Each structure stands twice: as C-alpha cells, then as structure tokens.
Amino acid sequence: MDIKKVIMPIVGLVLWELLAIWLNNPVVLPPVENVIKILINPQITLLGTGTLVENTLVSIKRVLSGFIVAGVVGIPLGIFMGYFSTVMDLFDTVIELLRPIPPLAWVPLALAWFGIGETSMLFIIFIGAFFPILLNTIAGVKGVPKILIETAQTLGAREKDILLKVVIPASSPNILTGLRIGAGIAWMCVVAAEMLPGSSAGLGYLIMYAYSLSRMDVVVASMVIIGIIGLTLDRGLRYIEDRYFRWRYLIK
Amino acid sequence: MENILEIRNVSKKFVSKKKEILAVDNITFNVKYNEFLSIVGPSGCGKSTLLRMIAGLEKPTSGEILMEGRRIEGPGAERGLVFQQYTLLPWRNVLDNVAFGLEIRGMPKKERYEIAKRFIKMIGLEGFEEAYPYELSGGMQQRVAIARTLANDPKIVLMDEPFGALDTQTRTILQHELLRIWEKEKKTVIFVTHSVDEAIYLSDRVIVMTARPGRIKDIIPIDLERPRKRDTLEFIEYRRRIVNILKDEVLKSYNMYNYSKDV
Ligand SMILES: Nc1ncnc2c1ncn2[C@@H]1O[C@H](COP(=O)(O)OP(=O)(O)OP(=O)(O)O)[C@@H](O)[C@H]1O
Ligand SMILES: [Mg+2]
C-alpha cells in the first residue's frame, strides 16, 4: 500500500490522543485506547444492551430487509418505466414530487402509519434505498442503444426476449450502481432510524444510549463500526461492478 | 411466384423539427428467389434506409414492400440484417453472440453451439469463441455479426457494407464463403457496398442509386459465369460502365456536378 495514504490517518490518531490527554475529559473526547479496547472486544456486553456484534447484526438485518424490498419494487418498476412510456407517464410525476423529500422527513408519517417499532424503521430505510435504485434503473434502461434492440428484432426477438436478453443485461451495470448508492443511503438511514424513540437495539440505538450515559468511547467505537461496514458494502458492490461488468467500460 | 420481394413505389422522408429529408424517393424493383443483388450509390443516398425498410425497422412514408406477397409490417427472423454499425451484444462472448438468434428460438444449447461454432470457423475466428466484443478488432466484430446473421438462417440476407472494415485478403475469403452459402442454401441476398468490384464479383444484378434523394439510376445484370475472374475483359468492361454511372452521382452529392469534366 502507498505509504502516503496512511500518513494522515496516523497523524489524526496521534492528534486525537494528544488532544484527549490534554482535555482529560472522556465525556468530550475519549482517549484512543478506550475506543480500541471496545473494538477489539466486540463480544463484551456494553452498558447492559447487548454486545457490539449483536447490535451490529441487528442493524445489518434491518438494512438488508429494507434494501431488499426497495430492490424488489424499484428494479422492476424502473425497468417498466424506462421501457414503456405509458408506465413512465403514469408514475413519473409522483416520483418526481416524492424524490426530493429526505427519508427522515418521512419519520412522523411512518410513526403515524406503522407505530413505533420495526416497520417504521424498515419504511425509512426503504424510502432511502428506493429512489437511487429506481432512478438508476430507469437511466440504464433508457440508455440501452436502440441499435442493440433492433439487432435482436432482426434475429427474431419478441418483446419478452428483448426485455430479458437485451434491455436487462444492457442496463444491469446501471442497476448495480443504483443498488450500491441505495445500499449506502439505506445504511445511513438505519442508524438514523434507530435513534428514534422506541428503538431498543442496533448501532444507532447504541450511540444514543451511550450518549445519554456520557459514554463517548462507546459512541465513537460504534461510529467506527458504522464507517467500516459502510465502506465494506460500497467496496464489495464496486468489486462486483468491476469484475462482472467490465464490458461496460470497454465498449468500442 | 418468382419474386421473393417486391418493392413498390417506396419513399422515405425523415421529418425532424428543423427540416425534412427525403432519403429514398419512389423506388420500385423486385428481387427474385435466390437472387444475389447488390446496391451501390454515393454516401448518404439512402442505401441503409432502404435495407432498414426491408428489414422492417423503418416504415416507408409511402409505397409498400411485399415479401412473398405479404406486406412487411415489422422486423422478423426471415429477414436477417448485418448492420453497417457495430452491433454485438457487449456482455456476450463470441459464441453466445453468434448463437443469439437460435437461443431466442429455443434451440437447445448443444445444438445451437454446434451451429454457431461452424459459422465462427467460417469467418476465421476459431479459438475466439470465449472472447468478448471489447477484445476484438473492428473487422473481427464485423465478421462475428455476419456469422450471427447467417447462423440464424434467414431467407433473405440483408448486408450493409459487411466487409467494409476488412483487409483485401479476408474480404476475398469471406466473399467466397458468402457465395458458397448463398448457392448451397438457396438464400436471397441484398448486399450494399461501396466497392464496384465486389458488387460485380458477387451479384446477379447491381442496382446503382442516385445521389440523395435516392432513386434507382440503373440496374445492371451481370452476365458472367461463376466463379468470376476479376481480370477478364468483360469484368473490366462492367466495372468501367458502373463506375461511370456512379461518378456523376457521387459528384452530384458534393454539388460539384458542373466540375465533373475536370475530376
Ligand atoms: N433516422 C434518421 N433521421 C433523419 N435522417 C436520417 C435518418 N436516417 C438516415 N437519415 C438521412 O437519410 C439519408 C440517407 O441515409 P442512409 O444512412 O440511408 O445513407 P447511406 O446510403 O446508407 O449512406 P452510407 O453509404 O454513407 O452508409 C441521409 O441524408 C441521412 O442523413
Ligand atoms: Mg449506410
């Protein structure tokens, strides 16, 4: 690895540690070693609300559920909207109006509709992941070169073949990009959703609970985990893009 | 019935916001079963447009095209088109590109791969079955597209400058292969080319089109025994004749008709 890439993180850690020693107030800034202690012992129950691992798994499970529902709704809808102009005309206005509303603005409505608890959180995550997935899918389908569809037609393809064997594969790189962006936003939404009243597990909850007990070391350790998982998610999906959709960048 | 295709008073006008372009102007001709027909004409005279209308990708603005007595309403596998542009599906390797038409017809994998491999061999790309389009040169991609159309076994093969990007040697081999398939499988071929030589070498008749708007300037039957030799007097005479007809039209398309005596 390039040595230049690790200089700044190390400098940051050193400054943090110096600042923590100088402040000598763990409620404002916990020393590095306290945070590391928590991170290297993720199986220890924290503040009586389960371990770091347990809370992380709860968050991941929520993200996955909301994200999968968003994909199951967003991808087919996007394909139909991109391909059939009637479907586009039907849904376009509604989607354009809803799209700019940040997921967290839905919180009061979600609580009113689904009450405090799991369903509301899933709804917020769904909203967060849905729009990037939908919009990227639409863009992908609209961007399919017309000549590829015509080629398939002159080889005898019917509407169904064109959708399954031309439109979907041709737009799959864009769909995957949408999934990657959607996953990132879903991950941010879960943490926010778990900070809502009524939540009793998950990384977001752990952060708020630790804050109420002035345990900033737990807060920071949870933040580090959130960052690492978000990064892993992004890198993983990017890897799939590069590996299986290489042709996308190499079209002549 | 001796005509597989009847093109009757076909015109095509492209209308956009700013202007109208009359690409094809009142063209009428018939194509016989198992005929090899070439079309030559200046760039932009409507050759591709004509092929696309026969393929069913473009509707004539007026007139009609009949295949075996029935009006063509849309694209279909019985009229295969080798496009002028690169059109391989970039996520499919060579084998799956060539087998594409057979695949959507529901042919089992083993069978369609067998056929596809035969055509890949024919175009001289044996060993490239697993290669993806981005790993191929332009000429190689063009050859794969030819194999893909032929493997699909259309009754009418429409080819839009299929050998444009190939070197002379490869071109000669493929001309030969094309003639072989055309004779053996009793296909009807409509072949657009810029090479007068190629048109004479391959065709039963050569259609010369005018500069845009494209009309038929002349139809020249080529009465030469096959296999043809390019250096016989008759061949050279045909070439002289067609090049002469063509020259005026090419100059016209440059608005240079008045200078034609000097060029
Ligand atoms: N979709 C389209 N919209 C508008 N104009 C078009 C369209 N397709 C073709 N044209 C116009 O119609 C005319 C004929 O085009 P066409 O592609 O058929 O020419 P061509 O004879 O195949 O030329 P070349 O030998 O260069 O391939 C051109 O003037 C072109 O600009
Ligand atoms: Mg053309």
XYZ file of C-alpha atoms and ligand atoms in Angstrom:
547
model
C 0.000 0.000 0.000
C 1.037 3.530 -0.709
C 2.711 4.968 2.390
C 1.185 8.398 1.653
C -2.266 7.002 2.194
C -1.627 6.062 5.818
C 0.152 9.242 6.900
C -2.959 11.329 7.520
C -4.854 8.651 9.482
C -1.846 8.173 11.754
C -1.413 11.906 12.236
C -5.138 12.093 13.025
C -4.928 9.358 15.624
C -1.918 10.977 17.293
C -3.598 14.393 17.404
C -6.750 12.824 18.783
C -4.790 11.083 21.526
C -2.829 14.243 22.416
C -5.997 16.287 22.480
C -7.736 13.691 24.670
C -4.836 13.706 27.157
C -4.748 17.482 27.208
C -8.527 17.812 27.670
C -8.585 14.969 30.154
C -12.354 14.737 29.850
C -13.661 11.460 28.324
C -17.172 12.891 28.138
C -15.964 15.279 25.448
C -13.260 13.215 23.800
C -12.418 9.638 24.837
C -8.786 8.560 24.537
C -7.933 6.347 21.584
C -7.097 3.299 23.702
C -10.545 3.256 25.329
C -12.200 3.082 21.930
C -9.789 0.432 20.695
C -10.440 -1.622 23.812
C -14.121 -1.764 22.910
C -13.420 -2.518 19.268
C -11.108 -5.452 19.961
C -13.547 -6.973 22.445
C -16.764 -6.868 20.434
C -18.241 -9.820 22.351
C -18.461 -7.971 25.645
C -21.879 -6.724 26.710
C -21.904 -2.925 26.614
C -23.931 -0.850 29.049
C -26.307 -3.781 29.544
C -27.716 -3.532 25.993
C -26.025 -6.405 24.236
C -22.618 -6.667 22.609
C -21.217 -4.608 19.747
C -21.590 -7.627 17.484
C -25.234 -8.167 18.421
C -26.147 -4.552 17.846
C -24.293 -4.516 14.537
C -26.157 -7.615 13.357
C -29.490 -6.049 14.279
C -28.663 -3.012 12.126
C -27.439 -5.117 9.224
C -30.583 -7.229 9.291
C -32.762 -4.122 9.174
C -30.808 -2.615 6.314
C -30.998 -5.837 4.350
C -34.766 -6.137 4.762
C -35.498 -2.546 3.761
C -32.933 -2.660 0.982
C -34.242 -5.917 -0.485
C -37.820 -4.604 -0.537
C -36.557 -1.428 -2.238
C -34.779 -3.513 -4.867
C -37.721 -5.843 -5.441
C -40.015 -2.856 -6.010
C -37.546 -0.408 -7.561
C -35.844 -2.579 -10.202
C -38.961 -3.940 -11.942
C -40.722 -0.583 -11.716
C -37.637 1.124 -13.130
C -37.402 -1.349 -15.991
C -41.041 -0.868 -16.925
C -40.833 2.892 -16.551
C -37.731 3.058 -18.688
C -39.082 0.773 -21.394
C -42.787 1.583 -21.648
C -43.575 5.261 -21.993
C -47.124 4.707 -20.691
C -45.795 3.386 -17.401
C -43.373 6.301 -17.306
C -46.168 8.824 -17.815
C -48.234 7.168 -15.102
C -45.599 7.242 -12.373
C -43.231 9.992 -13.389
C -44.934 12.983 -11.764
C -45.486 11.245 -8.438
C -41.905 10.105 -8.309
C -40.506 13.497 -9.239
C -42.511 15.006 -6.387
C -41.542 12.432 -3.775
C -37.906 12.098 -4.732
C -36.551 15.336 -3.191
C -38.085 14.570 0.225
C -35.307 13.325 2.528
C -36.028 9.911 4.079
C -36.037 11.348 7.603
C -38.837 13.760 6.711
C -40.998 10.661 6.464
C -40.458 9.800 10.119
C -43.626 11.380 11.560
C -45.828 9.808 8.886
C -44.103 6.471 9.308
C -44.703 6.581 13.050
C -48.334 7.532 12.491
C -48.886 4.742 9.971
C -46.848 1.915 11.392
C -46.407 2.930 15.045
C -43.167 2.872 16.947
C -41.029 -0.105 16.049
C -39.584 -2.298 13.334
C -41.978 -1.496 10.488
C -41.399 2.236 10.712
C -37.647 1.745 10.583
C -37.929 -0.539 7.576
C -40.096 2.041 5.856
C -37.494 4.779 6.331
C -34.743 2.505 5.015
C -36.938 1.534 2.091
C -37.523 5.171 1.174
C -33.805 5.870 1.381
C -32.781 2.997 -0.879
C -35.734 3.068 -3.253
C -35.122 6.269 -5.220
C -31.494 5.745 -6.198
C -32.319 2.187 -7.261
C -35.338 3.306 -9.269
C -33.688 6.283 -10.940
C -30.532 4.419 -11.909
C -32.573 1.562 -13.324
C -34.627 3.983 -15.424
C -31.478 5.709 -16.678
C -29.936 2.334 -17.510
C -32.930 1.143 -19.494
C -33.281 4.435 -21.343
C -29.612 4.314 -22.214
C -29.781 0.941 -23.955
C -28.595 1.624 -27.520
C -31.555 1.364 -29.873
C -29.466 -0.497 -32.390
C -28.984 -3.425 -29.981
C -32.749 -3.763 -29.695
C -33.067 -3.575 -33.469
C -30.386 -6.230 -33.838
C -32.350 -8.560 -31.609
C -35.526 -7.815 -33.552
C -33.956 -8.748 -36.877
C -32.876 -12.016 -35.276
C -36.477 -12.762 -34.356
C -36.702 -11.454 -30.787
C -40.138 -10.705 -29.361
C -40.895 -8.145 -26.671
C -40.167 -10.648 -23.899
C -36.794 -11.655 -25.374
C -35.849 -8.024 -25.827
C -36.601 -7.227 -22.208
C -34.915 -10.313 -20.769
C -31.978 -10.692 -23.127
C -31.179 -7.165 -24.232
C -32.666 -4.467 -22.026
C -31.981 -6.051 -18.637
C -28.415 -7.211 -19.323
C -27.579 -3.932 -21.039
C -28.824 -1.900 -18.088
C -27.503 -4.193 -15.371
C -24.374 -2.104 -14.719
C -26.575 0.920 -14.016
C -28.897 -1.171 -11.877
C -25.935 -2.317 -9.827
C -24.749 1.268 -9.434
C -28.227 2.111 -8.155
C -28.034 -0.765 -5.695
C -24.659 0.430 -4.457
C -25.821 4.001 -3.902
C -29.089 2.719 -2.421
C -27.234 0.469 -0.011
C -25.117 3.390 1.175
C -28.143 5.552 1.835
C -30.013 2.668 3.471
C -27.096 2.210 5.817
C -27.204 5.866 6.804
C -30.966 5.664 7.253
C -30.839 2.665 9.576
C -28.563 4.447 12.003
C -30.820 7.484 11.977
C -33.956 5.373 12.309
C -32.535 3.536 15.286
C -32.054 6.821 17.084
C -35.806 7.331 17.081
C -37.799 6.813 20.266
C -38.914 3.246 20.814
C -35.795 1.668 19.363
C -34.075 -0.800 21.694
C -31.226 -2.285 19.675
C -28.905 -1.551 16.792
C -25.882 0.692 16.313
C -27.953 3.868 16.145
C -29.650 2.976 19.374
C -26.323 2.107 20.997
C -24.922 5.508 20.066
C -27.857 7.411 21.545
C -27.973 5.263 24.641
C -24.221 5.594 25.234
C -24.566 9.331 24.749
C -27.259 9.514 27.429
C -24.791 7.787 29.769
C -21.974 10.075 28.606
C -20.001 7.080 27.350
C -18.307 8.702 24.394
C -15.915 5.789 23.974
C -18.880 3.571 23.085
C -20.270 6.293 20.824
C -17.032 6.590 18.898
C -16.492 2.828 18.720
C -19.991 2.443 17.221
C -19.245 5.197 14.733
C -16.083 3.424 13.663
C -18.060 0.215 13.057
C -20.665 2.127 11.043
C -17.926 3.597 8.887
C -16.219 0.274 8.325
C -19.431 -1.503 7.340
C -20.478 1.293 5.004
C -17.091 1.183 3.339
C -17.145 -2.620 3.018
C -20.597 -2.508 1.454
C -19.510 0.054 -1.097
C -16.247 -1.690 -1.930
C -17.950 -5.076 -2.247
C -20.511 -3.819 -4.730
C -17.855 -1.883 -6.628
C -15.841 -5.064 -6.887
C -18.808 -6.868 -8.433
C -19.260 -3.997 -10.873
C -15.642 -4.160 -11.981
C -15.485 -7.899 -12.090
C -18.699 -8.801 -13.883
C -19.441 -5.648 -15.821
C -16.052 -4.921 -17.254
C -17.527 -4.792 -20.726
C -19.308 -1.616 -19.704
C -16.133 0.434 -19.720
C -14.654 -1.226 -22.732
C -17.338 -0.852 -25.380
C -15.814 0.251 -28.632
C -44.258 -16.904 -57.743
C -40.784 -15.971 -58.760
C -40.272 -12.795 -56.689
C -39.478 -13.175 -53.036
C -39.519 -9.407 -52.567
C -41.412 -6.601 -54.250
C -40.521 -3.003 -53.512
C -43.299 -0.795 -54.859
C -43.024 2.980 -55.111
C -41.274 3.202 -51.790
C -40.312 6.608 -50.422
C -38.922 7.544 -47.044
C -38.957 11.027 -45.623
C -37.322 11.801 -42.289
C -39.046 14.634 -40.525
C -37.370 16.491 -37.710
C -38.108 19.838 -36.069
C -35.982 21.886 -38.419
C -36.141 20.090 -41.725
C -37.387 17.253 -43.833
C -35.020 14.881 -45.558
C -36.236 12.817 -48.458
C -33.887 9.846 -48.148
C -35.498 7.422 -50.578
C -37.600 8.645 -53.478
C -40.081 6.381 -55.194
C -38.075 3.215 -55.604
C -39.523 0.172 -57.346
C -37.818 -3.149 -58.018
C -38.330 -6.855 -57.499
C -35.973 -9.433 -56.089
C -36.149 -12.994 -57.346
C -35.816 -16.094 -55.236
C -32.169 -16.963 -54.680
C -31.043 -13.790 -56.350
C -27.835 -12.023 -55.338
C -28.487 -8.302 -55.638
C -26.011 -5.528 -54.891
C -26.726 -1.874 -54.296
C -24.131 0.813 -54.901
C -24.548 4.547 -54.636
C -22.973 7.661 -53.160
C -22.713 8.040 -49.420
C -25.954 9.293 -47.898
C -28.137 8.251 -50.838
C -30.451 6.067 -48.773
C -28.966 2.563 -49.080
C -29.082 1.830 -45.377
C -32.538 3.337 -45.142
C -33.734 1.036 -47.898
C -32.284 -2.043 -46.188
C -33.781 -0.989 -42.871
C -37.187 -0.683 -44.502
C -36.883 -4.170 -45.965
C -35.789 -5.432 -42.546
C -38.932 -3.845 -41.110
C -37.097 -1.463 -38.791
C -38.319 1.597 -40.659
C -41.736 2.153 -42.206
C -41.910 3.587 -45.740
C -43.525 7.024 -45.820
C -45.355 5.872 -48.920
C -45.393 2.755 -51.042
C -45.109 -0.775 -49.785
C -42.738 -3.701 -49.547
C -44.047 -7.216 -50.032
C -42.294 -10.404 -49.049
C -43.780 -13.471 -50.706
C -46.884 -11.421 -51.402
C -47.359 -10.204 -47.829
C -46.762 -6.673 -46.734
C -43.814 -6.228 -44.383
C -45.045 -4.679 -41.131
C -42.096 -5.182 -38.835
C -38.822 -6.993 -38.274
C -38.624 -10.774 -38.376
C -36.088 -13.584 -38.358
C -36.732 -14.442 -42.009
C -35.033 -11.153 -42.957
C -31.621 -11.004 -41.322
C -29.713 -7.723 -41.360
C -25.982 -7.265 -40.964
C -25.825 -3.663 -39.790
C -23.349 -1.102 -41.006
C -22.588 -0.233 -37.355
C -21.064 -2.478 -34.697
C -23.918 -4.273 -33.018
C -22.530 -7.162 -30.989
C -24.035 -7.515 -27.535
C -21.092 -6.434 -25.364
C -21.943 -8.715 -22.416
C -21.966 -11.853 -24.560
C -18.907 -13.636 -25.830
C -18.491 -14.511 -29.497
C -20.142 -17.910 -29.172
C -23.216 -16.560 -27.405
C -23.450 -13.649 -29.792
C -23.461 -15.927 -32.804
C -25.932 -18.296 -31.138
C -28.244 -15.476 -30.040
C -30.909 -15.893 -32.710
C -31.016 -19.657 -32.209
C -31.221 -19.169 -28.462
C -34.322 -16.975 -28.602
C -35.860 -19.508 -30.918
C -35.484 -22.012 -28.066
C -32.867 -24.265 -29.634
C -31.068 -26.425 -27.028
C -27.597 -25.277 -26.039
C -25.650 -28.153 -27.538
C -27.285 -27.817 -30.918
C -27.003 -24.053 -31.189
C -23.371 -24.042 -30.074
C -22.607 -26.622 -32.719
C -24.102 -24.422 -35.422
C -22.504 -21.280 -34.003
C -19.072 -22.914 -33.956
C -19.410 -23.874 -37.586
C -20.039 -20.258 -38.544
C -17.280 -18.965 -36.287
C -14.935 -21.257 -38.132
C -16.261 -19.997 -41.430
C -15.424 -16.386 -40.573
C -11.939 -17.437 -39.492
C -12.325 -16.813 -35.773
C -11.914 -20.320 -34.447
C -10.381 -20.049 -30.981
C -12.148 -16.774 -30.229
C -15.389 -18.386 -29.043
C -14.900 -17.159 -25.484
C -13.663 -13.687 -26.392
C -15.795 -10.651 -25.641
C -16.502 -7.955 -28.233
C -14.199 -5.479 -26.479
C -11.354 -7.910 -27.048
C -11.916 -7.935 -30.817
C -10.840 -5.563 -33.561
C -13.440 -3.764 -35.652
C -13.112 -6.172 -38.548
C -13.386 -9.162 -36.222
C -16.570 -7.754 -34.708
C -17.976 -7.239 -38.164
C -17.266 -10.851 -39.033
C -18.946 -12.087 -35.866
C -22.017 -10.050 -36.797
C -22.043 -11.725 -40.216
C -21.818 -15.156 -38.596
C -24.621 -14.249 -36.219
C -26.953 -13.330 -39.068
C -26.066 -16.357 -41.195
C -26.314 -18.795 -38.277
C -29.878 -17.628 -37.777
C -30.669 -18.952 -41.261
C -32.793 -16.119 -42.688
C -34.419 -16.496 -46.098
C -33.300 -13.012 -47.084
C -29.869 -11.819 -46.023
C -29.548 -8.046 -45.952
C -25.951 -6.883 -45.698
C -24.936 -3.263 -45.219
C -21.281 -2.881 -46.179
C -20.430 -6.034 -44.261
C -16.832 -6.224 -45.435
C -16.076 -2.524 -45.080
C -13.512 -2.873 -42.307
C -11.657 -5.877 -43.700
C -8.340 -6.261 -45.454
C -8.391 -7.419 -49.085
C -7.362 -10.972 -48.235
C -10.001 -11.565 -45.577
C -12.517 -9.837 -47.767
C -11.859 -12.205 -50.641
C -12.209 -15.250 -48.415
C -15.490 -14.016 -46.996
C -16.872 -13.139 -50.431
C -16.123 -16.698 -51.382
C -17.799 -18.118 -48.269
C -20.819 -15.919 -48.758
C -21.250 -17.149 -52.334
C -20.888 -20.724 -51.161
C -23.642 -20.359 -48.554
C -25.817 -18.412 -50.956
C -25.577 -21.185 -53.562
C -25.872 -24.100 -51.177
C -28.693 -22.791 -49.024
C -30.588 -21.013 -51.798
C -30.618 -17.712 -49.988
C -31.613 -14.355 -51.341
C -29.002 -11.696 -50.679
C -29.245 -7.914 -50.880
C -25.782 -6.528 -50.486
C -24.843 -2.866 -50.049
C -21.265 -2.000 -50.872
C -19.079 0.887 -51.928
C -16.853 -1.420 -53.936
C -17.946 -1.739 -57.539
C -15.562 -4.659 -57.901
C -17.188 -6.506 -55.073
C -20.666 -5.850 -56.475
C -19.725 -7.225 -59.895
C -17.887 -10.184 -58.449
C -20.816 -11.262 -56.294
C -24.069 -10.226 -57.898
C -26.643 -11.309 -60.422
C -27.697 -7.679 -60.708
C -26.251 -4.397 -59.496
C -28.549 -1.521 -58.628
C -26.947 1.918 -58.938
C -28.660 4.592 -56.898
C -28.664 8.336 -57.495
C -27.413 10.897 -55.001
C -29.954 11.833 -52.331
C -32.880 11.652 -52.653
C -32.094 8.057 -53.563
C -33.695 6.811 -56.741
C -32.721 3.956 -58.974
C -30.392 5.242 -61.623
C -29.769 1.958 -63.359
C -29.990 -1.785 -62.874
C -27.188 -3.759 -64.469
C -27.479 -7.535 -64.847
C -24.089 -9.202 -64.607
C -23.981 -11.999 -67.160
C -20.766 -13.695 -66.137
C -20.139 -17.313 -65.253
C -19.204 -18.059 -61.663
C -16.604 -18.294 -60.269
C -15.760 -14.936 -61.762
C -12.336 -13.652 -62.608
C -11.687 -10.003 -61.862
C -9.212 -9.528 -64.674
C -11.281 -10.606 -67.671
C -12.213 -8.067 -70.284
C -15.920 -8.448 -69.578
C -15.390 -7.839 -65.873
C -13.358 -4.736 -66.571
C -15.986 -3.504 -69.016
C -18.707 -3.903 -66.372
C -16.550 -2.012 -63.905
C -15.950 0.843 -66.326
C -19.662 1.104 -67.047
C -20.781 1.146 -63.418
C -18.008 3.442 -62.247
C -19.024 5.899 -64.937
C -22.673 5.874 -63.917
C -21.654 6.218 -60.299
C -19.174 9.033 -60.802
C -21.794 11.556 -61.861
C -23.887 10.733 -58.837
C -21.064 10.976 -56.355
C -20.101 14.369 -57.737
C -23.718 15.448 -57.607
C -23.828 14.597 -53.942
C -20.961 17.044 -53.481
C -22.831 19.672 -55.511
C -19.939 19.500 -57.931
C -21.736 18.292 -60.976
C -20.522 21.182 -63.072
C -16.919 20.337 -62.389
C -17.314 16.704 -63.298
C -15.409 17.068 -66.532
C -12.273 18.053 -64.659
C -12.325 15.403 -61.960
N -33.133 8.358 -38.560
C -32.858 9.349 -39.403
N -33.307 10.597 -39.159
C -33.061 11.596 -40.031
N -32.365 11.457 -41.166
C -31.897 10.236 -41.453
C -32.102 9.131 -40.597
N -31.505 8.047 -41.153
C -30.950 8.475 -42.286
N -31.180 9.785 -42.487
C -30.768 10.583 -43.643
O -31.161 9.895 -44.800
C -30.158 9.947 -45.785
C -29.788 8.542 -46.219
O -29.111 7.905 -45.158
P -28.573 6.424 -45.290
O -27.981 6.044 -43.997
O -29.656 5.557 -45.804
O -27.446 6.597 -46.389
P -26.458 5.506 -46.999
O -26.727 5.431 -48.448
O -26.544 4.245 -46.234
O -25.044 6.184 -46.771
P -23.621 5.492 -46.453
O -23.130 4.925 -47.737
O -22.774 6.639 -46.019
O -23.838 4.488 -45.409
C -29.013 10.735 -45.198
O -29.101 12.056 -45.696
C -29.266 10.719 -43.732
O -28.823 11.922 -43.163
Mg -25.331 3.276 -44.977
